[in-house]
Coordinates of C-alpha atoms and ligand atoms in Angstrom, one line a residue:
M1245 CA 0.0 0.0 0.0
T1246 CA 1.1 3.6 -0.7
N1247 CA -0.8 6.2 1.3
I1248 CA 0.0 9.8 0.9
I1249 CA -1.3 13.2 1.9
L1250 CA -1.0 16.2 -0.4
L1251 CA -0.9 19.3 1.9
G1252 CA -1.0 22.8 0.6
P1253 CA -3.1 26.0 0.4
P1254 CA -6.0 26.5 -2.0
G1255 CA -4.6 26.4 -5.5
A1256 CA -1.3 24.8 -4.6
G1257 CA -1.9 22.1 -7.2
K1258 CA -3.1 19.2 -5.0
G1259 CA -5.9 18.1 -7.3
T1260 CA -3.8 18.4 -10.4
Q1261 CA -1.0 16.2 -9.0
A1262 CA -3.5 13.8 -7.4
R1263 CA -5.0 13.1 -10.8
R1264 CA -1.5 12.3 -12.2
L1265 CA -0.8 9.9 -9.4
V1266 CA -4.0 8.1 -10.1
E1267 CA -3.0 7.7 -13.7
E1268 CA 0.6 6.9 -13.1
R1269 CA 0.5 4.8 -9.9
G1270 CA -3.0 3.4 -9.8
L1271 CA -3.8 5.0 -6.5
V1272 CA -7.2 6.2 -5.5
Q1273 CA -7.8 10.0 -5.0
L1274 CA -9.8 10.9 -1.9
S1275 CA -10.6 14.6 -2.2
T1276 CA -12.9 15.8 0.5
G1277 CA -13.5 19.0 -1.6
D1278 CA -14.9 16.8 -4.5
M1279 CA -16.9 14.7 -2.0
L1280 CA -18.5 17.8 -0.5
R1281 CA -19.2 19.3 -4.0
E1282 CA -20.9 16.1 -4.9
A1283 CA -22.9 16.2 -1.6
R1284 CA -24.0 19.8 -2.3
T1285 CA -25.6 18.9 -5.6
S1286 CA -27.4 15.9 -4.1
G1287 CA -30.1 18.0 -2.4
T1288 CA -29.6 16.2 0.9
E1289 CA -29.8 18.1 4.2
M1290 CA -26.0 17.7 4.6
G1291 CA -25.5 19.0 1.1
K1292 CA -27.5 22.1 1.8
K1293 CA -25.6 22.7 5.1
V1294 CA -22.2 22.5 3.5
A1295 CA -22.9 24.6 0.4
A1296 CA -23.1 27.9 2.3
V1297 CA -20.0 27.1 4.4
M1298 CA -17.9 26.2 1.3
D1299 CA -19.0 29.3 -0.7
R1300 CA -17.9 31.5 2.2
G1301 CA -14.5 29.8 2.3
D1302 CA -14.9 28.4 5.8
L1303 CA -14.0 24.8 6.7
V1304 CA -16.8 22.3 7.0
T1305 CA -17.1 20.6 10.5
D1306 CA -14.6 17.8 11.3
D1307 CA -17.4 15.2 12.0
I1308 CA -18.8 15.6 8.4
V1309 CA -15.4 15.2 6.6
I1310 CA -14.1 12.5 8.9
G1311 CA -17.4 10.6 8.3
L1312 CA -16.9 10.9 4.5
I1313 CA -13.3 9.6 4.6
E1314 CA -14.3 6.8 7.0
E1315 CA -17.0 5.6 4.6
K1316 CA -14.6 5.7 1.6
L1317 CA -11.8 3.8 3.5
K1318 CA -14.4 1.1 4.4
T1319 CA -15.6 0.6 0.9
A1320 CA -12.8 1.5 -1.6
R1321 CA -10.3 -1.2 -2.6
A1322 CA -7.0 0.2 -3.7
K1323 CA -3.3 -0.1 -3.9
G1324 CA -3.2 3.0 -1.8
F1325 CA -4.9 6.4 -1.3
I1326 CA -4.0 10.0 -2.0
F1327 CA -5.6 12.2 0.6
D1328 CA -6.2 15.5 -1.2
G1329 CA -7.5 18.3 1.0
F1330 CA -7.7 16.1 4.0
P1331 CA -6.7 16.3 6.8
R1332 CA -7.1 20.1 7.3
T1333 CA -7.2 20.3 11.1
L1334 CA -5.4 18.6 13.9
A1335 CA -8.5 16.7 14.9
Q1336 CA -8.8 15.4 11.3
A1337 CA -5.1 14.3 11.4
D1338 CA -5.7 12.4 14.6
A1339 CA -8.8 10.8 13.1
L1340 CA -7.0 9.7 9.9
G1341 CA -4.1 8.2 11.9
A1342 CA -6.7 6.2 14.0
L1343 CA -8.6 5.1 10.9
L1344 CA -5.4 3.9 9.1
K1345 CA -4.2 2.1 12.2
R1346 CA -7.5 0.3 12.6
S1347 CA -7.2 -1.1 9.1
G1348 CA -3.6 -2.1 9.5
Q1349 CA -2.3 0.7 7.2
E1350 CA 0.2 3.5 7.6
L1351 CA 1.1 6.8 5.9
D1352 CA 4.1 6.7 3.6
A1353 CA 4.5 10.5 3.1
V1354 CA 2.9 13.8 3.7
I1355 CA 3.9 16.1 0.8
E1356 CA 3.8 19.8 1.5
M1357 CA 3.4 21.7 -1.8
R1358 CA 4.9 25.2 -1.1
V1359 CA 3.5 28.1 -3.2
D1360 CA 3.4 31.8 -2.4
D1361 CA 0.1 33.7 -2.0
E1362 CA 0.5 35.8 -5.2
A1363 CA 0.7 32.6 -7.3
L1364 CA -2.4 31.2 -5.6
V1365 CA -4.5 34.2 -6.6
D1366 CA -3.4 33.7 -10.2
R1367 CA -4.1 30.0 -10.2
I1368 CA -7.5 30.2 -8.5
S1369 CA -8.7 33.0 -10.7
G1370 CA -7.7 31.2 -13.9
R1371 CA -9.0 27.7 -12.9
Y1372 CA -11.8 25.8 -14.6
T1373 CA -12.8 22.2 -14.4
C1374 CA -14.5 19.6 -16.6
G1375 CA -17.9 18.9 -15.0
N1376 CA -17.9 15.4 -16.5
C1377 CA -14.5 13.9 -15.7
G1378 CA -13.0 16.5 -13.3
E1379 CA -10.0 17.4 -15.3
V1380 CA -8.5 20.7 -14.1
Y1381 CA -7.5 23.5 -16.5
H1382 CA -6.1 27.0 -16.3
D1383 CA -6.7 29.9 -18.6
R1384 CA -3.0 30.6 -19.1
T1385 CA -0.9 27.6 -17.8
K1386 CA -3.1 24.7 -18.9
P1387 CA -5.9 25.6 -21.4
T1388 CA -7.9 23.0 -23.3
A1389 CA -6.4 22.3 -26.7
K1390 CA -9.7 23.1 -28.3
P1391 CA -11.5 26.1 -26.7
G1392 CA -14.5 24.9 -24.7
V1393 CA -13.9 21.2 -25.0
C1394 CA -12.3 18.9 -22.4
D1395 CA -9.1 17.3 -23.7
V1396 CA -9.7 14.1 -21.7
C1397 CA -13.4 13.2 -22.3
G1398 CA -14.6 15.7 -25.0
S1399 CA -17.3 17.2 -22.7
T1400 CA -18.2 20.9 -23.2
D1401 CA -19.4 21.2 -19.6
L1402 CA -16.5 23.3 -18.4
R1403 CA -17.1 25.1 -15.1
R1404 CA -15.7 27.6 -12.7
R1405 CA -16.2 27.0 -8.9
A1406 CA -18.5 29.2 -6.8
D1407 CA -15.8 29.6 -4.2
D1408 CA -13.1 30.7 -6.7
N1409 CA -13.5 34.5 -6.2
A1410 CA -11.3 37.0 -4.4
E1411 CA -13.4 37.2 -1.2
S1412 CA -13.7 33.4 -0.7
L1413 CA -10.1 32.9 -1.5
K1414 CA -9.1 35.4 1.2
Q1415 CA -11.1 33.4 3.8
R1416 CA -9.9 30.0 2.5
L1417 CA -6.3 31.3 2.9
M1418 CA -7.1 32.5 6.4
E1419 CA -8.6 29.1 7.3
Y1420 CA -5.5 27.4 5.9
Y1421 CA -3.0 29.5 7.9
K1422 CA -5.1 29.2 11.1
K1423 CA -6.2 25.6 11.1
T1424 CA -4.2 23.6 8.5
S1425 CA -0.7 25.0 8.6
P1426 CA -0.1 23.5 12.1
L1427 CA -0.2 20.1 10.5
M1428 CA 3.2 20.8 9.0
G1429 CA 4.7 20.7 12.5
Y1430 CA 2.5 17.7 13.4
Y1431 CA 3.8 15.6 10.5
Y1432 CA 7.4 17.0 10.7
A1433 CA 7.6 15.7 14.3
A1434 CA 6.3 12.3 13.1
G1435 CA 9.2 12.2 10.5
E1436 CA 6.6 12.0 7.7
L1437 CA 6.8 15.5 6.1
F1438 CA 8.4 16.2 2.7
T1439 CA 8.4 19.5 1.0
V1440 CA 8.3 20.2 -2.8
D1441 CA 8.4 23.4 -4.7
G1442 CA 4.8 23.9 -5.9
L1443 CA 5.8 27.0 -7.9
A1444 CA 7.6 24.9 -10.5
D1445 CA 5.7 23.8 -13.7
I1446 CA 3.2 20.9 -13.5
D1447 CA 5.7 18.3 -14.8
A1448 CA 8.5 19.4 -12.6
V1449 CA 6.2 19.2 -9.5
A1450 CA 5.2 15.7 -10.6
K1451 CA 8.8 14.7 -10.8
S1452 CA 9.6 16.1 -7.3
I1453 CA 6.6 14.1 -5.9
A1454 CA 7.8 10.9 -7.6
D1455 CA 11.2 11.4 -6.1
V1456 CA 9.7 11.8 -2.7
L1457 CA 7.6 8.7 -3.0
D1458 CA 10.6 6.7 -4.2
R1459 CA 12.6 8.0 -1.2
A1460 CA 9.8 7.3 1.3
K1461 CA 9.3 3.8 0.0
G1462 CA 13.1 3.1 0.1
A1463 CA 13.4 4.5 3.6
Ligands
LIG2140 P1 -11.0 21.9 -1.9 O1 -11.7 21.5 -3.0 O2 -10.1 20.9 -1.2 O3 -10.2 23.2 -2.3 P2 -8.7 23.8 -1.9 O4 -8.0 23.1 -0.8 O5 -9.0 25.2 -1.6 O6 -7.8 23.4 -3.0 P3 -8.2 23.7 -4.5 O7 -9.0 22.6 -5.1 O8 -8.7 25.1 -4.6 O9 -6.7 23.7 -5.1 P4 -5.7 22.6 -5.5 O10 -4.5 22.6 -4.6 O11 -6.4 21.2 -5.7 O12 -5.2 23.2 -6.9 P5 -5.5 22.7 -8.4 O13 -4.8 21.4 -8.7 O14 -7.0 22.7 -8.7 O15 -11.9 22.5 -0.8 C1 -13.0 23.4 -1.1 C2 -13.8 23.7 0.2 O16 -14.4 22.4 0.7 C3 -13.0 24.2 1.4 O17 -12.8 25.6 1.3 C4 -13.9 23.8 2.6 O18 -15.0 24.6 2.7 C5 -14.3 22.4 2.1 N1 -13.4 21.3 2.6 C6 -12.7 20.5 1.8 N2 -12.0 19.6 2.5 C7 -12.3 19.9 3.8 C8 -11.8 19.3 5.0 N3 -10.9 18.3 5.0 N4 -12.2 19.9 6.2 C9 -13.1 20.9 6.2 N5 -13.6 21.5 5.0 C10 -13.2 21.0 3.8 O19 -4.8 23.9 -9.2 C11 -5.2 25.2 -9.2 C12 -5.0 25.8 -10.6 O20 -3.6 26.0 -10.8 C13 -5.6 25.0 -11.7 O21 -6.1 25.9 -12.7 C14 -4.3 24.3 -12.3 O22 -4.4 24.0 -13.7 C15 -3.2 25.3 -12.0 N6 -2.0 24.6 -11.6 C16 -1.8 23.5 -10.8 N7 -0.5 23.2 -10.7 C17 0.2 24.2 -11.4 C18 1.6 24.5 -11.6 N8 2.5 23.7 -11.1 N9 1.9 25.5 -12.4 C19 1.0 26.3 -12.9 N10 -0.4 26.1 -12.8 C20 -0.7 25.1 -12.0

């Protein structure tokens, strides 16, 4: 099993790199952001509750996201998991540790993707996603080959996220620095933290992550 966490602020490139790892290493991506976006379109009570929280840029409560991850870990069969956007608080990190231990698994690496705030604003404001297959694009750094058509699945359902605006981003960054950045110390102390330069281009970041995984596996 290979279990990794991709840790980084909004727009750091976690989703982009997670999708590559799925393709290249056959791992399963567990993105709490994607799960919550799915929940909000389902019309359930939980979906309605989380929609407003996400649009504001606040974090959804720990019990909801831990419940979502617990459910996936129980049902998904995989060679390993990429935790994308989870954990985001110390309580979530403790819960993930307990869940993995209970199923006889461990973490191989926590990869911090370091990017400065200025680049994040540019990445978030240029992002769009395929509503059908989830492929992530950017107006400048990764546009679709044919305007308005997804390169991967050919869908024309290309969307921008409701929380990708300046006001929500400010709040998402605030939440990140207040509640998620302490996880760096948490995983550093556990000897599991690796840092990559998230400002490099997409291929170069993928190469740095591959190097980390080879090192972590060989350790
Ligand atoms: P979530 O969906 O997890 O959003 P996020 O953490 O804010 O991260 P993003 O998806 O915005 O960015 P990313 O790092 O994946 O970057 P991407 O690859 O898309 O969470 C959304 C909300 O859900 C939260 O605010 C919260 O309310 C809730 N939530 C989720 N999980 C939760 C949890 N555990 N607890 C509580 N609440 C939770 O890349 C961004 C753009 O940059 C793209 O356009 C891409 O093409 C481009 N790009 C990527 N890499 C590069 C590169 N190297 N060079 C140039 N461009 C690049």
